[in-house]
Coordinates of C-alpha atoms and ligand atoms in Angstrom, one line a residue:
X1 CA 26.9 83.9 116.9
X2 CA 30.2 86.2 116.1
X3 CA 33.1 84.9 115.5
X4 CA 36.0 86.1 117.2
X5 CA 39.2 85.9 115.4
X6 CA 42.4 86.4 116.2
X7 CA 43.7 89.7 114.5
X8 CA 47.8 89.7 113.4
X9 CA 47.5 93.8 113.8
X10 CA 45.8 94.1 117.0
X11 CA 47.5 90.8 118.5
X12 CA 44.3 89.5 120.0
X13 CA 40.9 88.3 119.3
X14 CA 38.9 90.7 117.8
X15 CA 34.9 90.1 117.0
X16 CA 34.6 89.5 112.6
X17 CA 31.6 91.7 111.9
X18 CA 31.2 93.9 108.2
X19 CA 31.9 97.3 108.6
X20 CA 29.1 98.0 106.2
X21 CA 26.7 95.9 108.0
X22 CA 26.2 93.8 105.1
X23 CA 29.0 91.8 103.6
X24 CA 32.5 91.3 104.7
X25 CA 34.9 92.4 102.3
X26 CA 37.5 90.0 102.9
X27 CA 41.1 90.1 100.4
X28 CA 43.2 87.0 100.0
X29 CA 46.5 86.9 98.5
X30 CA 46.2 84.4 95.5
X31 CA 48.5 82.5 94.1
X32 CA 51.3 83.0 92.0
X33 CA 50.9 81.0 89.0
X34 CA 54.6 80.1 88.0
X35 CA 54.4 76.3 88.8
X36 CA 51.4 73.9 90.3
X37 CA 50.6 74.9 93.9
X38 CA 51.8 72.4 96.4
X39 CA 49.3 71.4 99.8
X40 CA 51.4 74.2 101.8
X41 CA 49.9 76.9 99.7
X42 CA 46.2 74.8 99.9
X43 CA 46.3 74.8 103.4
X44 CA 46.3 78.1 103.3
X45 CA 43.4 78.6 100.7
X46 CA 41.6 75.9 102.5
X47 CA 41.5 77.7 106.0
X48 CA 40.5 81.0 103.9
X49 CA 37.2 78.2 102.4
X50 CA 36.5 77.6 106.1
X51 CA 36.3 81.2 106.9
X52 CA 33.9 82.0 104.5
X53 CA 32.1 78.8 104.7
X54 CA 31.6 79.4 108.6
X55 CA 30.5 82.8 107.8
X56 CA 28.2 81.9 105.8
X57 CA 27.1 79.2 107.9
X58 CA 26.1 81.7 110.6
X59 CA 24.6 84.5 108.1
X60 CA 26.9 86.7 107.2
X61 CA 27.5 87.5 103.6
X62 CA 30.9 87.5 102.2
X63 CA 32.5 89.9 99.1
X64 CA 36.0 87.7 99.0
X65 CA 38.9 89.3 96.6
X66 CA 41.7 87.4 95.2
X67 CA 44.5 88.2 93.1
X68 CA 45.9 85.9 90.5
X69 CA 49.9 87.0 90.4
X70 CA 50.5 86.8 86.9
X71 CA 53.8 88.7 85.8
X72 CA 56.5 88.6 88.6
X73 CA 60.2 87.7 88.8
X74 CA 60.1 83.8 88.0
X75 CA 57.2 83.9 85.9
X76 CA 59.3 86.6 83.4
X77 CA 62.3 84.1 84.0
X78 CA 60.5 80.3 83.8
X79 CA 58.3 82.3 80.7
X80 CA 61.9 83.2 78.6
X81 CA 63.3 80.2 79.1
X82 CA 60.4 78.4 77.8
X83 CA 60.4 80.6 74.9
X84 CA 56.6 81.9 75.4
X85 CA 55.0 84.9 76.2
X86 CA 53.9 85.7 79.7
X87 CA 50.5 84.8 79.2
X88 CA 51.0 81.6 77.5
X89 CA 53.3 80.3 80.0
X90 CA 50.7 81.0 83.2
X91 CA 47.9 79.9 81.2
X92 CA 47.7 76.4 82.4
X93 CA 49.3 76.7 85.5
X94 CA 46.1 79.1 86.6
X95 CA 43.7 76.6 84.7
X96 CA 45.4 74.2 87.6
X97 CA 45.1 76.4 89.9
X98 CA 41.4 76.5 89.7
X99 CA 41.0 72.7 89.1
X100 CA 42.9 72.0 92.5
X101 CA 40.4 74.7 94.1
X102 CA 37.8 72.6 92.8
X103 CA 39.1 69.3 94.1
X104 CA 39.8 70.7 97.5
X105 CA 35.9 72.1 97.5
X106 CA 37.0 75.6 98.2
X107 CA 34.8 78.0 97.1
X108 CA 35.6 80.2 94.3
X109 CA 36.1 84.2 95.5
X110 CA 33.6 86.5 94.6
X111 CA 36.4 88.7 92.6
X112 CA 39.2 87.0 91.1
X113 CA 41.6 89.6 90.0
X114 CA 44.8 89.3 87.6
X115 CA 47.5 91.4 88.4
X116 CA 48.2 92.2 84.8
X117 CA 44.7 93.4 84.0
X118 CA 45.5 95.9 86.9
X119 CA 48.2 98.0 85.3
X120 CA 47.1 101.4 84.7
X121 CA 45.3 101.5 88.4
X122 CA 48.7 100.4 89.8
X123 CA 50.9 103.4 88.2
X124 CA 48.2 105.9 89.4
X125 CA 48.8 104.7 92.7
X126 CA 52.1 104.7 92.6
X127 CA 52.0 108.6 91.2
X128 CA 49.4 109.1 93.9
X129 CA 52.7 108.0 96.5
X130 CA 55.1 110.0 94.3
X131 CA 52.9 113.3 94.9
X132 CA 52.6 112.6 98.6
X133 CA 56.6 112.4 98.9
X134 CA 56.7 108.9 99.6
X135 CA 57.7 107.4 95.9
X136 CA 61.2 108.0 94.3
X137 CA 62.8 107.4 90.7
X138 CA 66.0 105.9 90.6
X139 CA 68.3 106.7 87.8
X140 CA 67.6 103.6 85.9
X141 CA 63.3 104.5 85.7
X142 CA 62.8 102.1 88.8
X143 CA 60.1 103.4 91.4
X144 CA 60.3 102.8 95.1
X145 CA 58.6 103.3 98.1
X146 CA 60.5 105.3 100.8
X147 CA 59.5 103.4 104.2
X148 CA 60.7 106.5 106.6
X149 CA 57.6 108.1 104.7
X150 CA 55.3 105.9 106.7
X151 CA 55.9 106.5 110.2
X152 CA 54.0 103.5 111.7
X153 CA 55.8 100.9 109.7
X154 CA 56.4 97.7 111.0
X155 CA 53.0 97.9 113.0
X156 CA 51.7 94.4 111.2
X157 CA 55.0 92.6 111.7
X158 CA 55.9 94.5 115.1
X159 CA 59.4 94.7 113.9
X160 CA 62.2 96.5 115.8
X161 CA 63.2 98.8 113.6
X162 CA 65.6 100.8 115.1
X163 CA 68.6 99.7 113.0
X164 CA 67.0 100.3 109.6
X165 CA 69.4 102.0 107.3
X166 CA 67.3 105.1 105.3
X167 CA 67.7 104.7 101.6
X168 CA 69.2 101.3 101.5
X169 CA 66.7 99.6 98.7
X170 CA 65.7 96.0 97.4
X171 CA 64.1 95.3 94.0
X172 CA 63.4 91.8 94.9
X173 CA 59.8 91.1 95.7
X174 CA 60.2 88.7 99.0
X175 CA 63.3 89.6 100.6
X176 CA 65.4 88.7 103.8
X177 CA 62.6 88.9 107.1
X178 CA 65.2 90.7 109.9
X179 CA 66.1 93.8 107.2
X180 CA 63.3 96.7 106.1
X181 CA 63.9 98.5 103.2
X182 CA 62.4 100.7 100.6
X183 CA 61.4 98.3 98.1
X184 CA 60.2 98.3 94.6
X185 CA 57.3 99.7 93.3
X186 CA 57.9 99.8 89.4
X187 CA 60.7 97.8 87.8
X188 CA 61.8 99.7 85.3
X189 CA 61.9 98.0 81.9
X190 CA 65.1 95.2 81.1
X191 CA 65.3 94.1 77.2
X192 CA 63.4 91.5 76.3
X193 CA 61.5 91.3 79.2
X194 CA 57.5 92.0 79.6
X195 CA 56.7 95.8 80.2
X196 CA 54.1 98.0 80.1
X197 CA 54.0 101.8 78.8
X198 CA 52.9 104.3 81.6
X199 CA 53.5 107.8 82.9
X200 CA 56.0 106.1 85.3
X201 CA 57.8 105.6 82.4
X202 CA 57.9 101.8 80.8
X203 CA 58.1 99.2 83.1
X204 CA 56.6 96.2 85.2
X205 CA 54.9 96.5 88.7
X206 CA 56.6 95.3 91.9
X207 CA 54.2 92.3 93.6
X208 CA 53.6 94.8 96.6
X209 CA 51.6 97.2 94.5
X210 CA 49.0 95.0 93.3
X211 CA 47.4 93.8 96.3
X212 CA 47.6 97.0 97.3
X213 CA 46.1 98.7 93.9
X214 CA 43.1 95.6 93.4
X215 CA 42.3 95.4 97.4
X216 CA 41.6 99.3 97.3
X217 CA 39.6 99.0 93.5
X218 CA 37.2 96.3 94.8
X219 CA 36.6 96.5 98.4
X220 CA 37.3 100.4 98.8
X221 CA 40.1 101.7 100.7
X222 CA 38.9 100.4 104.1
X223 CA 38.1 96.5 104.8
X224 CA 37.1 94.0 106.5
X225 CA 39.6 91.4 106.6
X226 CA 43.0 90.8 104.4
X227 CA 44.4 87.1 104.6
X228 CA 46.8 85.3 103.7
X229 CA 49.7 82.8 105.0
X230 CA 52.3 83.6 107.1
X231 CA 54.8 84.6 105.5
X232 CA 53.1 87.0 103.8
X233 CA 53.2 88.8 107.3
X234 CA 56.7 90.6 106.5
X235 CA 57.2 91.6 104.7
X236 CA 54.4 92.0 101.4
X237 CA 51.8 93.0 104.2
X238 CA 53.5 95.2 105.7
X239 CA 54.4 97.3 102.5
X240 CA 50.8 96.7 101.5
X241 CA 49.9 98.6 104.6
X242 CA 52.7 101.4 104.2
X243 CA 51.5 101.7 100.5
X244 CA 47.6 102.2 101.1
X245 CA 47.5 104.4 104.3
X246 CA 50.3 106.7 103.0
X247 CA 48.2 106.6 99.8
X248 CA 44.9 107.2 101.7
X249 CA 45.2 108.0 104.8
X250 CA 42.9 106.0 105.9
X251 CA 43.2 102.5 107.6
X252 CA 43.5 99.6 104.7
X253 CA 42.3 96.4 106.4
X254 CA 41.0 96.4 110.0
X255 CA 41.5 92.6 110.4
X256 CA 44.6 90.2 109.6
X257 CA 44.5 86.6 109.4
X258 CA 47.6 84.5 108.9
X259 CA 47.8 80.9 108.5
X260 CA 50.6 79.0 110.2
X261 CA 53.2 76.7 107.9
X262 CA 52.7 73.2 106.8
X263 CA 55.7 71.8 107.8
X264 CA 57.5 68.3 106.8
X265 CA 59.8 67.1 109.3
X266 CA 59.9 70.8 111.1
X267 CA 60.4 72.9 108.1
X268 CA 58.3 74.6 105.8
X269 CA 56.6 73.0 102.7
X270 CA 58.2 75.2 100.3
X271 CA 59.1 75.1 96.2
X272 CA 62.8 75.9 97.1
X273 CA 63.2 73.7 99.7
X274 CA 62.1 70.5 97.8
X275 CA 60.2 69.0 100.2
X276 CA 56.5 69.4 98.9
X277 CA 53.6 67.5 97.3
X278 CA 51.4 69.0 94.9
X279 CA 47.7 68.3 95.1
X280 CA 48.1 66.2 92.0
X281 CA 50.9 63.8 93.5
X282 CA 48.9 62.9 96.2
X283 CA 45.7 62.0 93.8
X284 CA 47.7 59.9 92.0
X285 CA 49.2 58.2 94.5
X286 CA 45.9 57.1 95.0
X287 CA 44.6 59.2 98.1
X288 CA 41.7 61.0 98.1
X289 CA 41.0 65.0 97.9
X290 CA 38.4 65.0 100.6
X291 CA 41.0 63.2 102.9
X292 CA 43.4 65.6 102.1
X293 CA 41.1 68.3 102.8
X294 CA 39.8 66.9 106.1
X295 CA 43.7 66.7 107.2
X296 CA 44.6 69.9 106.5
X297 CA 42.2 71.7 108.2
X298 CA 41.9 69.7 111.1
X299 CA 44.4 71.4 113.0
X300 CA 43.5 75.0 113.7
X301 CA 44.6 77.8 111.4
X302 CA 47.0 79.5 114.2
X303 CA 48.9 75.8 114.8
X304 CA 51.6 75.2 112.6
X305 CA 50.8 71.3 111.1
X306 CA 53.4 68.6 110.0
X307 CA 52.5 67.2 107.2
X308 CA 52.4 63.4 107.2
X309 CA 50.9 60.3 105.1
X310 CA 49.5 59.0 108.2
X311 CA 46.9 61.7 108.9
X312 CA 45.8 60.9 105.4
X313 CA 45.1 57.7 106.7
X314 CA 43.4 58.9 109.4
X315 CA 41.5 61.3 107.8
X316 CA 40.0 58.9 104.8
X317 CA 38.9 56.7 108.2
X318 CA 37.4 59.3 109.5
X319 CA 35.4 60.4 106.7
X320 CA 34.6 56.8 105.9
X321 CA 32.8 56.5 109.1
X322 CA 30.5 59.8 108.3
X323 CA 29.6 59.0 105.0
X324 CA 28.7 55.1 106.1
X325 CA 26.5 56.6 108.9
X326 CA 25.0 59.5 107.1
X327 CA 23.2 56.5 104.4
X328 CA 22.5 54.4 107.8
X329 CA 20.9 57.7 108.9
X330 CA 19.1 58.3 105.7
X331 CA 17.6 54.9 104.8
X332 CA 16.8 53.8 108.6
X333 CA 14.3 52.4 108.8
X334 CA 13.5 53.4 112.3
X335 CA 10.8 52.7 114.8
X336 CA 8.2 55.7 115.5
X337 CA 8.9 57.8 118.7
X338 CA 12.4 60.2 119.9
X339 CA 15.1 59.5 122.0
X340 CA 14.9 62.2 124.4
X341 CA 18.8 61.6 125.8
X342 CA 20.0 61.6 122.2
X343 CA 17.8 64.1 121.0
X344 CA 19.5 66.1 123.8
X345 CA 23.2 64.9 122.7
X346 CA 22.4 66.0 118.9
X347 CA 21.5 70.0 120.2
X348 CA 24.3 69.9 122.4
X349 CA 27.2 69.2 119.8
X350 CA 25.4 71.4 117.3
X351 CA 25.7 74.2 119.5
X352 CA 29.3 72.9 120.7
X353 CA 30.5 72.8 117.0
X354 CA 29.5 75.8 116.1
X355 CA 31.1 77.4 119.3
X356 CA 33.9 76.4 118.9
X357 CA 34.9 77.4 114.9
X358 CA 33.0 80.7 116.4
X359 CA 36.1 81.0 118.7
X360 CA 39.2 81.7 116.4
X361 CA 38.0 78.5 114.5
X362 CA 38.9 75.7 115.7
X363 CA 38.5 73.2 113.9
X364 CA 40.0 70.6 116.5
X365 CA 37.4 71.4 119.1
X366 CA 34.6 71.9 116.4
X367 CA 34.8 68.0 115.3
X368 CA 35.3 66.6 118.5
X369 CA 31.6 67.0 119.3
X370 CA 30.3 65.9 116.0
X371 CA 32.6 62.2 115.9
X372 CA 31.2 61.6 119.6
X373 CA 27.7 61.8 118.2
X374 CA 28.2 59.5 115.5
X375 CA 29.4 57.2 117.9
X376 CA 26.7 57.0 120.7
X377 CA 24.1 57.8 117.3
X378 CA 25.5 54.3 115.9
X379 CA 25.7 52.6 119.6
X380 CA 21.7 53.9 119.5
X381 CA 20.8 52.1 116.2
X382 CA 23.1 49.2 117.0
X383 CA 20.5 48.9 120.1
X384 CA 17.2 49.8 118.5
X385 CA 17.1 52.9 120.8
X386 CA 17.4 55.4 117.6
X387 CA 14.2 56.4 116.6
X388 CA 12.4 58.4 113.5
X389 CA 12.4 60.9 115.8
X390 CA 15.7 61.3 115.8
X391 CA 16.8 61.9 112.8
X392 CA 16.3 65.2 111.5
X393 CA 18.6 66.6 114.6
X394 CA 21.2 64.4 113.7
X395 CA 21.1 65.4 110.1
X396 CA 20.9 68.4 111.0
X397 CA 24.6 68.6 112.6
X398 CA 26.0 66.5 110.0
X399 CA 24.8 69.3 107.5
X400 CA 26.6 71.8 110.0
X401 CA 30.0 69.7 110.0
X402 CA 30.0 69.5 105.9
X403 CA 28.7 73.7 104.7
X404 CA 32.3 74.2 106.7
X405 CA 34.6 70.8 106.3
X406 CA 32.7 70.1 103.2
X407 CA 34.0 66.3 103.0
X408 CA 30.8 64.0 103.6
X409 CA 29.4 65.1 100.2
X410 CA 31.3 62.5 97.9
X411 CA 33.5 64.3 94.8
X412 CA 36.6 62.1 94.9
X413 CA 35.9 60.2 92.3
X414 CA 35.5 63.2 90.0
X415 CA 38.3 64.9 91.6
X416 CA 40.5 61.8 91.0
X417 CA 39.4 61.4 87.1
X418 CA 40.1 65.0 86.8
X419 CA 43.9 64.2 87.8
X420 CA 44.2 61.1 86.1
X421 CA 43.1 62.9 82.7
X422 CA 45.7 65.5 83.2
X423 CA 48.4 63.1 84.2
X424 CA 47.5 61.2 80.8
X425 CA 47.5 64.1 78.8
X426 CA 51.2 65.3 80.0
X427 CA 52.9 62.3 79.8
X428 CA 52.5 61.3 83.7
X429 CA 51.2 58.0 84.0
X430 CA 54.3 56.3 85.0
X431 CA 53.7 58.2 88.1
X432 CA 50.2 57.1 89.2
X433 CA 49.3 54.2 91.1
X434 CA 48.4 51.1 89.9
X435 CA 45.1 50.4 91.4
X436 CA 44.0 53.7 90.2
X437 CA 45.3 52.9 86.7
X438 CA 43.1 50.0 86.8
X439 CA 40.3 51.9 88.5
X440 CA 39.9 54.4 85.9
X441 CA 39.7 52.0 82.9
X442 CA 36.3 51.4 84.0
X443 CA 33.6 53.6 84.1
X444 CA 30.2 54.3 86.9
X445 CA 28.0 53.1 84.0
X446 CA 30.4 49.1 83.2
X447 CA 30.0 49.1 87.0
X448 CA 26.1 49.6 87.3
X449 CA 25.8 47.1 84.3
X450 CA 28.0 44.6 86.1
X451 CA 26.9 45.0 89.8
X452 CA 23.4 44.3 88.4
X453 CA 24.6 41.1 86.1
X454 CA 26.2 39.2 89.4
X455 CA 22.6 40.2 91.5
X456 CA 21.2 38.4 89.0
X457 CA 23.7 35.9 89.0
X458 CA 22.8 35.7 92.6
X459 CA 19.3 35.3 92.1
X460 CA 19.6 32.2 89.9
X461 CA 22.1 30.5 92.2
X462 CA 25.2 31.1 89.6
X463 CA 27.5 31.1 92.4
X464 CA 30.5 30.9 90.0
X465 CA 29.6 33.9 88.0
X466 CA 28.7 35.9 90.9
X467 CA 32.0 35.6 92.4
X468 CA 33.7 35.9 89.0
X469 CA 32.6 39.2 88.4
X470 CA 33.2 40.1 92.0
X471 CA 37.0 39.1 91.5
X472 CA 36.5 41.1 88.1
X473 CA 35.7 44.1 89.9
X474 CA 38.1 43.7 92.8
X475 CA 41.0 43.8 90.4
X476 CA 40.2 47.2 89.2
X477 CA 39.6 48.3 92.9
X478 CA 36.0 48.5 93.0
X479 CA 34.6 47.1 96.4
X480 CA 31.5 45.7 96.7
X481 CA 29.0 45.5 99.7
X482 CA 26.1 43.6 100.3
X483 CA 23.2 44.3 102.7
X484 CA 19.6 43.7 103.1
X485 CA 19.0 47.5 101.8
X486 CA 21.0 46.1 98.2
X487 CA 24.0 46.3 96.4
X488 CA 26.4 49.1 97.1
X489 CA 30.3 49.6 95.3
X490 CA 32.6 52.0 96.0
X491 CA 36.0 52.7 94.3
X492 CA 38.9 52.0 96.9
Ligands
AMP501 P1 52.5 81.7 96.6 O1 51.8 81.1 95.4 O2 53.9 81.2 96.8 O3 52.4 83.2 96.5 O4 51.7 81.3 97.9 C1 50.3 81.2 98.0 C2 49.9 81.2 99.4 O5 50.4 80.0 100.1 C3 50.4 82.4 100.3 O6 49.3 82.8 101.1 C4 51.5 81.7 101.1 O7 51.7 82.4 102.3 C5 51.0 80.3 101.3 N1 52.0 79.3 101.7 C6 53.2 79.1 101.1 N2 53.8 78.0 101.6 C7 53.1 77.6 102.6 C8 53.2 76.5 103.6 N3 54.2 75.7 103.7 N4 52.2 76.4 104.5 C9 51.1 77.2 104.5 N5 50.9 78.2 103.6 C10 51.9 78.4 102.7
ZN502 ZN1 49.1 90.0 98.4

């Protein structure tokens, strides 16, 4: 099964096969690591994870790239006022970088990349432009790249570009969307600020350049597939393209894949506007990562989504309701013999799952199928109609749904530890939510120990202390429920 995706360049859906014929080399822009990501810049990473993961899922092998921005701007800036050197300053905010990856279940890249072990490759390429006429000094030792050098620019972004002014420059790295202009390549060096010596003269590189420079040094100079969200379109895609085809002259990426906004109230999640949430507020406000996962990338990639606290809700029903059917599924017990309709019903909404991601992924239309089966799978059992027979097809779809939307597999609980450690050892805890405060001063193992002490209890008629412990445990958020299969807790 291919998947079609839809393809920014060519402006329609374009089949995703490797050029090589045997593993798509795929480039997404990573983070900058100034400040903890917020769930606007994770939905993005997260549609990236189900890219690969459907990829995967159907056989093809990925190479992914990603770049760690690591000396830009507000890194320089945030990094001198702290007093620290560069590295010291985006030390931890990588380290959380990864750990939110992590959380989220995204897969790590195959390549991670930082920009800053990248230097020399990313003046050659910029003397590379210089010799090709397309790179200019400015009298202060600044590089940029002349855009009337590269004929077919605007191509990505299909800007109008007719009332472009040649010459007029910008040295910032993300600049105003309606105005193209040569932009930086090397910032020449300011006192006190982080530079590198090079034949350009000593300096820093623009943010431009590296994708350009690490895309090219690990995936060649032609590739698959460059992602990223999009605002990345215009215009740090577009000068990534101008760079590596003037460069080259051969195409850089074939395929572009841009990931619409997460919104809140109609306007983009952003760091400047104030109106985010990092990964880590919402932990320890006490929801969980797979819920936050599972509502993020239920809406397609190409819609834009508003961000709200009720389709966490939703989600953490939603993915209660798999995970309670999936240990129905696996401990049964069931009576010998199939149920040929349902047997029919699992094939069907494997097949319709993986359709659907396979056209532009959509992840709407790819659960749809899977939630129906659950249902009439759990009006079956409720019935006696499901049957031994049964059940490997099931499983079998519920193992499709989670190698992409990776959230019946349960990691909360480490996820929110993880978050709650951090918030302890920053000074955060006046931020986290009480029941999880509560939660986490008990470990899996006092659980166990007392779970198994009020069974007993149970056993010798103890009533009292049953129901004692019970309360015990319910004021640190632990839920417990009984069936005839035993004891089961969970940590609300
Ligand atoms: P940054 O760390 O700011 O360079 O952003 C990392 C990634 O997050 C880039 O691919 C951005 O396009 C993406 N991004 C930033 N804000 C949002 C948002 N509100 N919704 C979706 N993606 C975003
Ligand atoms: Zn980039």
């Amino acid at each position: 099964m291919t998947l079609r995706l839809f393809n920014t360049l060519s402006g329609q859906l374009d089949p995703l096969i490797p050029l090589d014929g045997k593993a798509l080399g795929m480039y997404a822009c990573g983070p900058t690591v100034y400040d903890y990501g917020h769930i606007g810049n994770f939905r993005t990473f997260l549609h990236i994870d189900v890219l690969r993961r459907f990829l995967r899922l159907t056989g093809v092998e990925v190479r992914q790239v990603m770049n760690i921005t690591d000396v830009d701007d507000k890194i320089i800036r945030n990094a001198a006022a702290a007093g620290q050197p560069i590295g010291a300053y985006t030390a931890p905010y990588e380290e959380a970088f990864f750990a939110d990856l992590d959380a989220l279940r995204i897969e790590r890249p195959e390549l991670i990349a930082r920009a800053t072990d990248h230097i020399p490759q990313m003046a050659a390429l910029i003397e590379r432009l210089a010799k090709a006429g397309a790179a200019y000094r400015t009298d202060d030792g600044s590089w940029y790249f002349r855009i009337a050098a590269f004929p077919a620019y605007g191509k990505l972004s299909k800007k109008d570009l007719s009332g472009m002014e040649d010459g007029a420059r910008v040295d910032v790295d993300d600049y105003e969307k309606d105005s193209a202009r040569d932009f930086a390549l090397w910032k020449a060096a300011k006192p006190g600020e982080t530079s590198w010596e090079t034949p350009l003269g000593r300096g820093r590189p623009g943010w431009h350049i590296e994708c350009s420079t690490m895309a090219m040094e690990y995936l060649g100079e032609s590739f698959d597939l460059h992602a990223g969200g999009e605002d990345l379109i215009f215009p740090h895609h577009e000068n990534e393209i101008a760079q590596s085809e003037t460069a080259t002259g051969k195409p850089f990426a074939r395929h572009w894949m841009h990931v619409r906004f997460l919104l809140v109230d109609g306007r983009k999640m952003s760091k400047s506007e104030g109106n985010f949430y990092t990964l880590r507020d919402l932990l320890l406000k006490g929801y969980r990562a797979s819920a936050i996962r599972l509502a993020l990338i239920s809406v397609p990639y190409r819609h834009p989504l508003n961000f709200t606290f009720d389709s966490l809700a939703d989600s953490t029903g939603a993915i209660d309701r798999l995970r309670t059917f999936r240990a129905r599924l696996v401990s049964g017990p069931f009576p010998e013999g199939q149920n040929p309709a349902l047997e029919a019903a699992a094939l069907a909404a494997r097949e319709a799952y993986r359709a659907a991601l396979a056209n532009d992924l959509n992840t709407a239309d790819a659960r749809a199928p899977v939630f129906d089966l659950v249902r009439s799978a759990n009006t079956a059992m409720d019935k006696s109609e499901f049957f031994l027979g049964n059940r490997a097809a099931v499983l079998a779809v519920l193992e499709d749904f989670d190698a992409v939307f990776a959230v019946i597999a349960d990691h909360d609980a480490e996820a929110t530890r993880r978050a709650l450690a951090w918030a302890r050892g920053s000074g955060r805890m006046d931020s986290v939510a009480p029941e999880l405060v509560a939660s986490a001063s008990i470990s899996d193992a006092e659980v166990d120990t007392l779970v198994a002490e009020r069974n007993q209890a149970k056993k010798q008629r103890n009533f009292a202390r049953a129901d004692a412990i019970r309360a015990q445990l319910a004021a640190k958020g632990i839920v417990i429920e009984d069936s005839k299969d035993g004891t089961r807790w969970k940590r609300k």
